[in-house]
mmCIF file with all atom_site columns, C-alpha atoms and ligand atoms in Angstrom:
data_model
loop_
_atom_site.group_PDB
_atom_site.id
_atom_site.type_symbol
_atom_site.label_atom_id
_atom_site.label_alt_id
_atom_site.label_comp_id
_atom_site.label_asym_id
_atom_site.label_entity_id
_atom_site.label_seq_id
_atom_site.pdbx_PDB_ins_code
_atom_site.Cartn_x
_atom_site.Cartn_y
_atom_site.Cartn_z
_atom_site.occupancy
_atom_site.B_iso_or_equiv
_atom_site.pdbx_formal_charge
_atom_site.auth_seq_id
_atom_site.auth_comp_id
_atom_site.auth_asym_id
_atom_site.auth_atom_id
_atom_site.pdbx_PDB_model_num
ATOM   1   C  CA  . MET A 1 1   ? -0.197  -0.311  -0.318 1.00 0.00 ? 84  MET A CA  1
ATOM   2   C  CA  . GLN A 1 2   ? 1.278   3.312   -0.999 1.00 0.00 ? 85  GLN A CA  1
ATOM   3   C  CA  . PRO A 1 3   ? 1.974   5.716   1.877  1.00 0.00 ? 86  PRO A CA  1
ATOM   4   C  CA  . SER A 1 4   ? -0.832  8.227   2.050  1.00 0.00 ? 87  SER A CA  1
ATOM   5   C  CA  . THR A 1 5   ? -0.121  12.311  3.304  1.00 0.00 ? 88  THR A CA  1
ATOM   6   C  CA  . LYS A 1 6   ? -3.843  12.399  3.927  1.00 0.00 ? 89  LYS A CA  1
ATOM   7   C  CA  . PRO A 1 7   ? -5.508  11.793  7.651  1.00 0.00 ? 90  PRO A CA  1
ATOM   8   C  CA  . LEU A 1 8   ? -6.687  8.166   8.070  1.00 0.00 ? 91  LEU A CA  1
ATOM   9   C  CA  . SER A 1 9   ? -9.980  9.528   9.249  1.00 0.00 ? 92  SER A CA  1
ATOM   10  C  CA  . SER A 1 10  ? -10.654 11.252  5.680  1.00 0.00 ? 93  SER A CA  1
ATOM   11  C  CA  . ASN A 1 11  ? -11.540 7.437   4.388  1.00 0.00 ? 94  ASN A CA  1
ATOM   12  C  CA  . ILE A 1 12  ? -14.242 6.847   6.737  1.00 0.00 ? 95  ILE A CA  1
ATOM   13  C  CA  . GLU A 1 13  ? -17.692 6.748   5.275  1.00 0.00 ? 96  GLU A CA  1
ATOM   14  C  CA  . THR A 1 14  ? -18.972 6.495   8.895  1.00 0.00 ? 97  THR A CA  1
ATOM   15  C  CA  . ILE A 1 15  ? -18.597 6.668   12.601 1.00 0.00 ? 98  ILE A CA  1
ATOM   16  C  CA  . LEU A 1 16  ? -20.785 3.682   14.356 1.00 0.00 ? 99  LEU A CA  1
ATOM   17  C  CA  . ILE A 1 17  ? -19.367 4.184   17.353 1.00 0.00 ? 100 ILE A CA  1
ATOM   18  C  CA  . THR A 1 18  ? -17.623 6.581   18.818 1.00 0.00 ? 101 THR A CA  1
ATOM   19  C  CA  . GLN A 1 19  ? -14.299 6.853   21.394 1.00 0.00 ? 102 GLN A CA  1
ATOM   20  C  CA  . GLY A 1 20  ? -16.927 8.698   24.236 1.00 0.00 ? 103 GLY A CA  1
ATOM   21  C  CA  . GLU A 1 21  ? -18.930 5.504   23.603 1.00 0.00 ? 104 GLU A CA  1
ATOM   22  C  CA  . ILE A 1 22  ? -16.436 2.852   23.715 1.00 0.00 ? 105 ILE A CA  1
ATOM   23  C  CA  . HIS A 1 23  ? -14.963 4.440   26.744 1.00 0.00 ? 106 HIS A CA  1
ATOM   24  C  CA  . HIS A 1 24  ? -17.919 4.293   28.570 1.00 0.00 ? 107 HIS A CA  1
ATOM   25  C  CA  . ARG A 1 25  ? -18.784 0.662   27.708 1.00 0.00 ? 108 ARG A CA  1
ATOM   26  C  CA  . VAL A 1 26  ? -15.042 -0.385  27.780 1.00 0.00 ? 109 VAL A CA  1
ATOM   27  C  CA  . ALA A 1 27  ? -15.402 0.824   31.631 1.00 0.00 ? 110 ALA A CA  1
ATOM   28  C  CA  . GLU A 1 28  ? -19.239 -0.920  32.170 1.00 0.00 ? 111 GLU A CA  1
ATOM   29  C  CA  . LEU A 1 29  ? -17.091 -4.588  30.995 1.00 0.00 ? 112 LEU A CA  1
ATOM   30  C  CA  . GLY A 1 30  ? -13.998 -3.856  32.974 1.00 0.00 ? 113 GLY A CA  1
ATOM   31  C  CA  . SER A 1 31  ? -16.832 -3.925  36.241 1.00 0.00 ? 114 SER A CA  1
ATOM   32  C  CA  . GLU A 1 32  ? -18.920 -6.628  34.474 1.00 0.00 ? 115 GLU A CA  1
ATOM   33  C  CA  . ILE A 1 33  ? -15.929 -9.002  34.487 1.00 0.00 ? 116 ILE A CA  1
ATOM   34  C  CA  . GLU A 1 34  ? -14.370 -7.488  37.605 1.00 0.00 ? 117 GLU A CA  1
ATOM   35  C  CA  . ALA A 1 35  ? -17.477 -8.761  39.731 1.00 0.00 ? 118 ALA A CA  1
ATOM   36  C  CA  . ALA A 1 36  ? -18.081 -12.387 37.953 1.00 0.00 ? 119 ALA A CA  1
ATOM   37  C  CA  . HIS A 1 37  ? -14.808 -13.473 38.763 1.00 0.00 ? 120 HIS A CA  1
ATOM   38  C  CA  . GLU A 1 38  ? -13.861 -11.941 42.233 1.00 0.00 ? 121 GLU A CA  1
ATOM   39  C  CA  . GLY A 1 39  ? -11.498 -13.675 43.906 1.00 0.00 ? 122 GLY A CA  1
ATOM   40  C  CA  . GLU A 1 40  ? -10.039 -16.068 41.124 1.00 0.00 ? 123 GLU A CA  1
ATOM   41  C  CA  . ASP A 1 41  ? -6.894  -15.775 39.034 1.00 0.00 ? 124 ASP A CA  1
ATOM   42  C  CA  . LEU A 1 42  ? -8.258  -15.100 35.286 1.00 0.00 ? 125 LEU A CA  1
ATOM   43  C  CA  . THR A 1 43  ? -5.376  -14.691 33.051 1.00 0.00 ? 126 THR A CA  1
ATOM   44  C  CA  . LEU A 1 44  ? -6.380  -12.320 30.060 1.00 0.00 ? 127 LEU A CA  1
ATOM   45  C  CA  . LEU A 1 45  ? -5.383  -13.715 27.082 1.00 0.00 ? 128 LEU A CA  1
ATOM   46  C  CA  . VAL A 1 46  ? -5.438  -11.301 24.118 1.00 0.00 ? 129 VAL A CA  1
ATOM   47  C  CA  . ILE A 1 47  ? -5.594  -12.522 20.673 1.00 0.00 ? 130 ILE A CA  1
ATOM   48  C  CA  . LEU A 1 48  ? -3.189  -9.945  18.271 1.00 0.00 ? 131 LEU A CA  1
ATOM   49  C  CA  . HIS A 1 49  ? -3.013  -7.734  16.888 1.00 0.00 ? 132 HIS A CA  1
ATOM   50  C  CA  . GLY A 1 50  ? -6.948  -6.391  16.642 1.00 0.00 ? 133 GLY A CA  1
ATOM   51  C  CA  . SER A 1 51  ? -7.945  -6.605  19.890 1.00 0.00 ? 134 SER A CA  1
ATOM   52  C  CA  . ILE A 1 52  ? -4.921  -4.473  21.430 1.00 0.00 ? 135 ILE A CA  1
ATOM   53  C  CA  . LEU A 1 53  ? -6.536  -1.081  22.528 1.00 0.00 ? 136 LEU A CA  1
ATOM   54  C  CA  . PHE A 1 54  ? -9.140  -2.881  23.657 1.00 0.00 ? 137 PHE A CA  1
ATOM   55  C  CA  . ALA A 1 55  ? -7.260  -5.636  26.102 1.00 0.00 ? 138 ALA A CA  1
ATOM   56  C  CA  . ALA A 1 56  ? -5.071  -2.557  26.690 1.00 0.00 ? 139 ALA A CA  1
ATOM   57  C  CA  . ASP A 1 57  ? -8.263  -0.352  28.190 1.00 0.00 ? 140 ASP A CA  1
ATOM   58  C  CA  . LEU A 1 58  ? -10.434 -3.074  29.268 1.00 0.00 ? 141 LEU A CA  1
ATOM   59  C  CA  . MET A 1 59  ? -7.908  -4.318  31.607 1.00 0.00 ? 142 MET A CA  1
ATOM   60  C  CA  . ARG A 1 60  ? -7.373  -0.835  33.232 1.00 0.00 ? 143 ARG A CA  1
ATOM   61  C  CA  . ALA A 1 61  ? -11.158 -0.749  33.595 1.00 0.00 ? 144 ALA A CA  1
ATOM   62  C  CA  . MET A 1 62  ? -10.321 -3.927  36.673 1.00 0.00 ? 145 MET A CA  1
ATOM   63  C  CA  . SER A 1 63  ? -8.726  -3.651  39.795 1.00 0.00 ? 146 SER A CA  1
ATOM   64  C  CA  . LEU A 1 64  ? -8.771  -7.419  39.436 1.00 0.00 ? 147 LEU A CA  1
ATOM   65  C  CA  . PRO A 1 65  ? -5.301  -8.927  39.835 1.00 0.00 ? 148 PRO A CA  1
ATOM   66  C  CA  . VAL A 1 66  ? -4.717  -10.265 36.313 1.00 0.00 ? 149 VAL A CA  1
ATOM   67  C  CA  . TYR A 1 67  ? -2.198  -12.302 33.788 1.00 0.00 ? 150 TYR A CA  1
ATOM   68  C  CA  . LEU A 1 68  ? -1.272  -11.292 30.589 1.00 0.00 ? 151 LEU A CA  1
ATOM   69  C  CA  . GLU A 1 69  ? -1.301  -13.490 27.669 1.00 0.00 ? 152 GLU A CA  1
ATOM   70  C  CA  . SER A 1 70  ? -1.062  -12.806 24.002 1.00 0.00 ? 153 SER A CA  1
ATOM   71  C  CA  . PHE A 1 71  ? -1.396  -15.375 21.317 1.00 0.00 ? 154 PHE A CA  1
ATOM   72  C  CA  . ARG A 1 72  ? -1.267  -14.093 16.956 1.00 0.00 ? 155 ARG A CA  1
ATOM   73  C  CA  . VAL A 1 73  ? -4.416  -15.482 15.356 1.00 0.00 ? 156 VAL A CA  1
ATOM   74  C  CA  . ALA A 1 74  ? -5.432  -15.061 11.489 1.00 0.00 ? 157 ALA A CA  1
ATOM   75  C  CA  . SER A 1 75  ? -8.556  -15.876 9.646  1.00 0.00 ? 158 SER A CA  1
ATOM   76  C  CA  . TYR A 1 76  ? -8.772  -12.143 7.175  1.00 0.00 ? 159 TYR A CA  1
ATOM   77  C  CA  . HIS A 1 77  ? -5.202  -12.380 5.252  1.00 0.00 ? 160 HIS A CA  1
ATOM   78  C  CA  . GLY A 1 78  ? -5.960  -9.615  4.013  1.00 0.00 ? 161 GLY A CA  1
ATOM   79  C  CA  . GLY A 1 79  ? -9.419  -7.862  2.267  1.00 0.00 ? 162 GLY A CA  1
ATOM   80  C  CA  . THR A 1 80  ? -12.624 -7.393  3.783  1.00 0.00 ? 163 THR A CA  1
ATOM   81  C  CA  . SER A 1 81  ? -13.719 -11.333 4.412  1.00 0.00 ? 164 SER A CA  1
ATOM   82  C  CA  . SER A 1 82  ? -13.184 -14.289 6.388  1.00 0.00 ? 165 SER A CA  1
ATOM   83  C  CA  . SER A 1 83  ? -10.726 -16.403 4.597  1.00 0.00 ? 166 SER A CA  1
ATOM   84  C  CA  . GLY A 1 84  ? -12.122 -19.191 6.415  1.00 0.00 ? 167 GLY A CA  1
ATOM   85  C  CA  . THR A 1 85  ? -9.386  -20.606 7.815  1.00 0.00 ? 168 THR A CA  1
ATOM   86  C  CA  . VAL A 1 86  ? -8.157  -19.974 11.179 1.00 0.00 ? 169 VAL A CA  1
ATOM   87  C  CA  . THR A 1 87  ? -3.709  -19.340 11.056 1.00 0.00 ? 170 THR A CA  1
ATOM   88  C  CA  . MET A 1 88  ? -2.751  -19.839 14.793 1.00 0.00 ? 171 MET A CA  1
ATOM   89  C  CA  . GLU A 1 89  ? 0.398   -19.954 17.072 1.00 0.00 ? 172 GLU A CA  1
ATOM   90  C  CA  . GLN A 1 90  ? 0.807   -23.393 18.491 1.00 0.00 ? 173 GLN A CA  1
ATOM   91  C  CA  . ALA A 1 91  ? -0.624  -24.789 21.307 1.00 0.00 ? 174 ALA A CA  1
ATOM   92  C  CA  . GLU A 1 92  ? 2.225   -25.138 23.152 1.00 0.00 ? 175 GLU A CA  1
ATOM   93  C  CA  . THR A 1 93  ? 3.339   -21.405 23.420 1.00 0.00 ? 176 THR A CA  1
ATOM   94  C  CA  . LEU A 1 94  ? 0.682   -21.375 25.997 1.00 0.00 ? 177 LEU A CA  1
ATOM   95  C  CA  . LYS A 1 95  ? 0.929   -24.688 27.964 1.00 0.00 ? 178 LYS A CA  1
ATOM   96  C  CA  . HIS A 1 96  ? 2.028   -22.576 31.227 1.00 0.00 ? 179 HIS A CA  1
ATOM   97  C  CA  . LEU A 1 97  ? -2.183  -21.644 30.970 1.00 0.00 ? 180 LEU A CA  1
ATOM   98  C  CA  . LYS A 1 98  ? -2.699  -25.580 32.152 1.00 0.00 ? 181 LYS A CA  1
ATOM   99  C  CA  . GLY A 1 99  ? -5.455  -25.428 34.910 1.00 0.00 ? 182 GLY A CA  1
ATOM   100 C  CA  . GLN A 1 100 ? -5.725  -21.710 34.769 1.00 0.00 ? 183 GLN A CA  1
ATOM   101 C  CA  . HIS A 1 101 ? -8.724  -19.585 34.226 1.00 0.00 ? 184 HIS A CA  1
ATOM   102 C  CA  . VAL A 1 102 ? -8.466  -17.705 30.904 1.00 0.00 ? 185 VAL A CA  1
ATOM   103 C  CA  . LEU A 1 103 ? -10.654 -14.687 29.150 1.00 0.00 ? 186 LEU A CA  1
ATOM   104 C  CA  . LEU A 1 104 ? -10.290 -14.735 25.767 1.00 0.00 ? 187 LEU A CA  1
ATOM   105 C  CA  . VAL A 1 105 ? -9.997  -10.788 24.430 1.00 0.00 ? 188 VAL A CA  1
ATOM   106 C  CA  . ASP A 1 106 ? -11.019 -10.195 20.905 1.00 0.00 ? 189 ASP A CA  1
ATOM   107 C  CA  . ASP A 1 107 ? -11.446 -7.632  18.621 1.00 0.00 ? 190 ASP A CA  1
ATOM   108 C  CA  . ILE A 1 108 ? -14.733 -9.052  16.770 1.00 0.00 ? 191 ILE A CA  1
ATOM   109 C  CA  . LEU A 1 109 ? -17.055 -12.190 16.710 1.00 0.00 ? 192 LEU A CA  1
ATOM   110 C  CA  . ASP A 1 110 ? -17.734 -12.556 12.998 1.00 0.00 ? 193 ASP A CA  1
ATOM   111 C  CA  . THR A 1 111 ? -18.321 -16.057 11.761 1.00 0.00 ? 194 THR A CA  1
ATOM   112 C  CA  . GLY A 1 112 ? -16.831 -17.327 14.796 1.00 0.00 ? 195 GLY A CA  1
ATOM   113 C  CA  . ARG A 1 113 ? -14.182 -19.111 13.498 1.00 0.00 ? 196 ARG A CA  1
ATOM   114 C  CA  . THR A 1 114 ? -11.292 -17.790 15.672 1.00 0.00 ? 197 THR A CA  1
ATOM   115 C  CA  . ILE A 1 115 ? -13.003 -17.776 19.168 1.00 0.00 ? 198 ILE A CA  1
ATOM   116 C  CA  . HIS A 1 116 ? -14.058 -21.399 18.384 1.00 0.00 ? 199 HIS A CA  1
ATOM   117 C  CA  . ALA A 1 117 ? -10.659 -22.751 17.465 1.00 0.00 ? 200 ALA A CA  1
ATOM   118 C  CA  . VAL A 1 118 ? -9.152  -21.151 20.866 1.00 0.00 ? 201 VAL A CA  1
ATOM   119 C  CA  . LYS A 1 119 ? -11.399 -22.046 22.866 1.00 0.00 ? 202 LYS A CA  1
ATOM   120 C  CA  . GLN A 1 120 ? -11.359 -25.936 21.582 1.00 0.00 ? 203 GLN A CA  1
ATOM   121 C  CA  . LEU A 1 121 ? -7.376  -25.668 22.266 1.00 0.00 ? 204 LEU A CA  1
ATOM   122 C  CA  . LEU A 1 122 ? -7.098  -23.946 25.524 1.00 0.00 ? 205 LEU A CA  1
ATOM   123 C  CA  . THR A 1 123 ? -9.620  -26.878 26.311 1.00 0.00 ? 206 THR A CA  1
ATOM   124 C  CA  . ASP A 1 124 ? -8.484  -29.740 24.452 1.00 0.00 ? 207 ASP A CA  1
ATOM   125 C  CA  . GLU A 1 125 ? -5.356  -29.229 24.360 1.00 0.00 ? 208 GLU A CA  1
ATOM   126 C  CA  . VAL A 1 126 ? -3.318  -27.019 27.146 1.00 0.00 ? 209 VAL A CA  1
ATOM   127 C  CA  . GLY A 1 127 ? -6.395  -28.047 29.376 1.00 0.00 ? 210 GLY A CA  1
ATOM   128 C  CA  . THR A 1 128 ? -7.314  -24.546 30.398 1.00 0.00 ? 211 THR A CA  1
ATOM   129 C  CA  . ALA A 1 129 ? -9.518  -25.280 33.887 1.00 0.00 ? 212 ALA A CA  1
ATOM   130 C  CA  . SER A 1 130 ? -11.876 -22.172 32.055 1.00 0.00 ? 213 SER A CA  1
ATOM   131 C  CA  . VAL A 1 131 ? -12.568 -20.398 29.064 1.00 0.00 ? 214 VAL A CA  1
ATOM   132 C  CA  . ARG A 1 132 ? -15.096 -17.491 28.708 1.00 0.00 ? 215 ARG A CA  1
ATOM   133 C  CA  . SER A 1 133 ? -15.205 -14.745 26.032 1.00 0.00 ? 216 SER A CA  1
ATOM   134 C  CA  . CYS A 1 134 ? -14.849 -11.357 25.662 1.00 0.00 ? 217 CYS A CA  1
ATOM   135 C  CA  . VAL A 1 135 ? -15.279 -9.051  22.481 1.00 0.00 ? 218 VAL A CA  1
ATOM   136 C  CA  . LEU A 1 136 ? -16.094 -5.092  21.856 1.00 0.00 ? 219 LEU A CA  1
ATOM   137 C  CA  . LEU A 1 137 ? -17.903 -5.843  18.849 1.00 0.00 ? 220 LEU A CA  1
ATOM   138 C  CA  . ASP A 1 138 ? -20.231 -8.581  18.106 1.00 0.00 ? 221 ASP A CA  1
ATOM   139 C  CA  . LYS A 1 139 ? -21.397 -9.052  14.555 1.00 0.00 ? 222 LYS A CA  1
ATOM   140 C  CA  . LYS A 1 140 ? -25.083 -9.657  13.641 1.00 0.00 ? 223 LYS A CA  1
ATOM   141 C  CA  . VAL A 1 141 ? -24.548 -12.189 10.783 1.00 0.00 ? 224 VAL A CA  1
ATOM   142 C  CA  . PRO A 1 142 ? -25.509 -16.331 10.856 1.00 0.00 ? 225 PRO A CA  1
ATOM   143 C  CA  . ARG A 1 143 ? -22.922 -18.189 12.522 1.00 0.00 ? 226 ARG A CA  1
ATOM   144 C  CA  . SER A 1 144 ? -20.739 -20.954 10.699 1.00 0.00 ? 227 SER A CA  1
ATOM   145 C  CA  . VAL A 1 145 ? -20.116 -22.096 14.026 1.00 0.00 ? 228 VAL A CA  1
ATOM   146 C  CA  . LYS A 1 146 ? -22.093 -22.404 16.883 1.00 0.00 ? 229 LYS A CA  1
ATOM   147 C  CA  . VAL A 1 147 ? -20.528 -19.698 19.573 1.00 0.00 ? 230 VAL A CA  1
ATOM   148 C  CA  . ALA A 1 148 ? -21.146 -16.302 21.511 1.00 0.00 ? 231 ALA A CA  1
ATOM   149 C  CA  . ALA A 1 149 ? -18.984 -14.508 23.793 1.00 0.00 ? 232 ALA A CA  1
ATOM   150 C  CA  . ASP A 1 150 ? -19.794 -14.615 27.537 1.00 0.00 ? 233 ASP A CA  1
ATOM   151 C  CA  . TYR A 1 151 ? -19.125 -10.536 27.286 1.00 0.00 ? 234 TYR A CA  1
ATOM   152 C  CA  . THR A 1 152 ? -19.974 -8.022  24.644 1.00 0.00 ? 235 THR A CA  1
ATOM   153 C  CA  . GLY A 1 153 ? -19.093 -4.878  24.181 1.00 0.00 ? 236 GLY A CA  1
ATOM   154 C  CA  . PHE A 1 154 ? -21.275 -3.774  20.852 1.00 0.00 ? 237 PHE A CA  1
ATOM   155 C  CA  . GLU A 1 155 ? -23.738 -5.643  18.427 1.00 0.00 ? 238 GLU A CA  1
ATOM   156 C  CA  . ILE A 1 156 ? -23.177 -4.165  15.280 1.00 0.00 ? 239 ILE A CA  1
ATOM   157 C  CA  . ASP A 1 157 ? -24.426 -5.076  11.453 1.00 0.00 ? 240 ASP A CA  1
ATOM   158 C  CA  . ASP A 1 158 ? -22.663 -6.833  9.030  1.00 0.00 ? 241 ASP A CA  1
ATOM   159 C  CA  . ALA A 1 159 ? -20.225 -3.794  7.764  1.00 0.00 ? 242 ALA A CA  1
ATOM   160 C  CA  . PHE A 1 160 ? -17.040 -4.604  7.190  1.00 0.00 ? 243 PHE A CA  1
ATOM   161 C  CA  . VAL A 1 161 ? -15.106 -1.585  10.114 1.00 0.00 ? 244 VAL A CA  1
ATOM   162 C  CA  . VAL A 1 162 ? -12.280 -0.671  10.607 1.00 0.00 ? 245 VAL A CA  1
ATOM   163 C  CA  . GLY A 1 163 ? -10.547 1.404   13.811 1.00 0.00 ? 246 GLY A CA  1
ATOM   164 C  CA  . TYR A 1 164 ? -9.848  0.432   17.986 1.00 0.00 ? 247 TYR A CA  1
ATOM   165 C  CA  . GLY A 1 165 ? -7.529  -2.159  16.955 1.00 0.00 ? 248 GLY A CA  1
ATOM   166 C  CA  . LEU A 1 166 ? -8.964  -3.205  13.625 1.00 0.00 ? 249 LEU A CA  1
ATOM   167 C  CA  . ASP A 1 167 ? -7.290  -3.110  10.071 1.00 0.00 ? 250 ASP A CA  1
ATOM   168 C  CA  . TYR A 1 168 ? -7.883  -2.695  6.928  1.00 0.00 ? 251 TYR A CA  1
ATOM   169 C  CA  . GLU A 1 169 ? -4.908  -4.397  5.018  1.00 0.00 ? 252 GLU A CA  1
ATOM   170 C  CA  . GLY A 1 170 ? -2.946  -3.513  8.376  1.00 0.00 ? 253 GLY A CA  1
ATOM   171 C  CA  . GLN A 1 171 ? -4.143  -0.074  8.340  1.00 0.00 ? 254 GLN A CA  1
ATOM   172 C  CA  . TYR A 1 172 ? -6.234  2.219   10.302 1.00 0.00 ? 255 TYR A CA  1
ATOM   173 C  CA  . ARG A 1 173 ? -5.645  0.260   13.498 1.00 0.00 ? 256 ARG A CA  1
ATOM   174 C  CA  . ASN A 1 174 ? -4.675  3.881   15.258 1.00 0.00 ? 257 ASN A CA  1
ATOM   175 C  CA  . LEU A 1 175 ? -8.178  4.981   14.728 1.00 0.00 ? 258 LEU A CA  1
ATOM   176 C  CA  . PRO A 1 176 ? -10.029 6.071   18.259 1.00 0.00 ? 259 PRO A CA  1
ATOM   177 C  CA  . PHE A 1 177 ? -13.107 5.152   17.107 1.00 0.00 ? 260 PHE A CA  1
ATOM   178 C  CA  . ILE A 1 178 ? -15.024 2.321   14.998 1.00 0.00 ? 261 ILE A CA  1
ATOM   179 C  CA  . GLY A 1 179 ? -16.344 3.240   11.922 1.00 0.00 ? 262 GLY A CA  1
ATOM   180 C  CA  . THR A 1 180 ? -16.933 1.819   8.021  1.00 0.00 ? 263 THR A CA  1
ATOM   181 C  CA  . LEU A 1 181 ? -14.339 3.449   5.430  1.00 0.00 ? 264 LEU A CA  1
ATOM   182 C  CA  . LYS A 1 182 ? -15.565 4.358   2.364  1.00 0.00 ? 265 LYS A CA  1
ATOM   183 C  CA  . PRO A 1 183 ? -16.304 2.132   -1.038 1.00 0.00 ? 266 PRO A CA  1
ATOM   184 C  CA  . GLU A 1 184 ? -13.763 3.787   -3.023 1.00 0.00 ? 267 GLU A CA  1
ATOM   185 C  CA  . CYS A 1 185 ? -10.958 3.254   -0.632 1.00 0.00 ? 268 CYS A CA  1
ATOM   186 C  CA  . ILE A 1 186 ? -11.811 -0.712  -0.303 1.00 0.00 ? 269 ILE A CA  1
ATOM   187 C  CA  . GLN A 1 187 ? -9.468  -2.874  -3.285 1.00 0.00 ? 270 GLN A CA  1
ATOM   188 C  CA  . SER A 1 188 ? -12.024 -4.948  -5.010 1.00 0.00 ? 271 SER A CA  1
HETATM 189 P  P1  . LIG B 2 .   ? -14.026 -14.762 12.956 1.00 0.00 ? 564 LIG B P1  1
HETATM 190 O  O1  . LIG B 2 .   ? -12.705 -15.445 13.123 1.00 0.00 ? 564 LIG B O1  1
HETATM 191 O  O2  . LIG B 2 .   ? -14.232 -14.695 11.759 1.00 0.00 ? 564 LIG B O2  1
HETATM 192 O  O3  . LIG B 2 .   ? -14.737 -14.691 14.090 1.00 0.00 ? 564 LIG B O3  1
HETATM 193 O  O4  . LIG B 2 .   ? -12.924 -13.506 12.924 1.00 0.00 ? 564 LIG B O4  1
HETATM 194 C  C1  . LIG B 2 .   ? -12.334 -12.807 13.863 1.00 0.00 ? 564 LIG B C1  1
HETATM 195 C  C2  . LIG B 2 .   ? -11.582 -12.071 13.189 1.00 0.00 ? 564 LIG B C2  1
HETATM 196 O  O5  . LIG B 2 .   ? -12.162 -11.560 11.747 1.00 0.00 ? 564 LIG B O5  1
HETATM 197 C  C3  . LIG B 2 .   ? -11.017 -10.793 14.345 1.00 0.00 ? 564 LIG B C3  1
HETATM 198 O  O6  . LIG B 2 .   ? -9.791  -10.847 15.073 1.00 0.00 ? 564 LIG B O6  1
HETATM 199 C  C4  . LIG B 2 .   ? -10.641 -9.927  12.917 1.00 0.00 ? 564 LIG B C4  1
HETATM 200 O  O7  . LIG B 2 .   ? -9.116  -9.899  13.185 1.00 0.00 ? 564 LIG B O7  1
HETATM 201 C  C5  . LIG B 2 .   ? -11.110 -9.793  11.709 1.00 0.00 ? 564 LIG B C5  1
HETATM 202 N  N1  . LIG B 2 .   ? -12.612 -9.296  11.424 1.00 0.00 ? 564 LIG B N1  1
HETATM 203 C  C6  . LIG B 2 .   ? -13.456 -9.626  11.445 1.00 0.00 ? 564 LIG B C6  1
HETATM 204 N  N2  . LIG B 2 .   ? -14.690 -8.858  11.395 1.00 0.00 ? 564 LIG B N2  1
HETATM 205 C  C7  . LIG B 2 .   ? -14.033 -7.798  11.276 1.00 0.00 ? 564 LIG B C7  1
HETATM 206 C  C8  . LIG B 2 .   ? -14.233 -6.281  10.728 1.00 0.00 ? 564 LIG B C8  1
HETATM 207 O  O8  . LIG B 2 .   ? -15.241 -6.192  10.217 1.00 0.00 ? 564 LIG B O8  1
HETATM 208 N  N3  . LIG B 2 .   ? -12.521 -5.683  10.317 1.00 0.00 ? 564 LIG B N3  1
HETATM 209 C  C9  . LIG B 2 .   ? -11.717 -5.955  10.624 1.00 0.00 ? 564 LIG B C9  1
HETATM 210 N  N4  . LIG B 2 .   ? -11.751 -7.564  11.022 1.00 0.00 ? 564 LIG B N4  1
HETATM 211 C  C10 . LIG B 2 .   ? -12.380 -7.898  10.707 1.00 0.00 ? 564 LIG B C10 1
HETATM 212 MG MG1 . LIG B 2 .   ? -8.373  -10.618 15.135 1.00 0.00 ? 565 LIG B MG1 1
#
């Protein structure tokens, strides 16, 4: 992609969720999770890269003692729709989570394949004590895999969104809001 001199926000068609709305909802989620996991040793497993910003804010909205781990998973290999295959690091890198209570933190639940695959890996191969999931966004789409998040920030319609960690071709993650791209900014 060619470097652009225009501000990123000039490529945004609609702001769906503002910075203020995100801030408010993340604080609510933090309190909700904290109340539900009091007295539990919780590990936040952040799915890279999309949930970096969300996880950073979410953990600061909780005063529980939490461990932090990250795991690289990809299901969009460029473009604006899921490739259908989930590529992830080896279970080996998570083996120290055996017997731990894990909260998966992801940016968005789309087809559900990512959360489903990571949950299965933690339960079947790593042997965690429990696995729950928290997503910032839940796209209202018919799911190929039966999966729901335990904690959800916002439900959104089926549109490709960027910002607050979510990318298109590696860009737009640093926008502080969630929005859709102008059609001319998406390569067909
Ligand atoms: P799933 O496995 O289809 O549920 O996809 C989840 C992953 O796809 C997310 O963690 C994102 O990385 C990516 N993704 C899904 N929808 C969008 C979107 O609208 N914008 C950017 N990335 C998305
Ligand atoms: Mg992701």
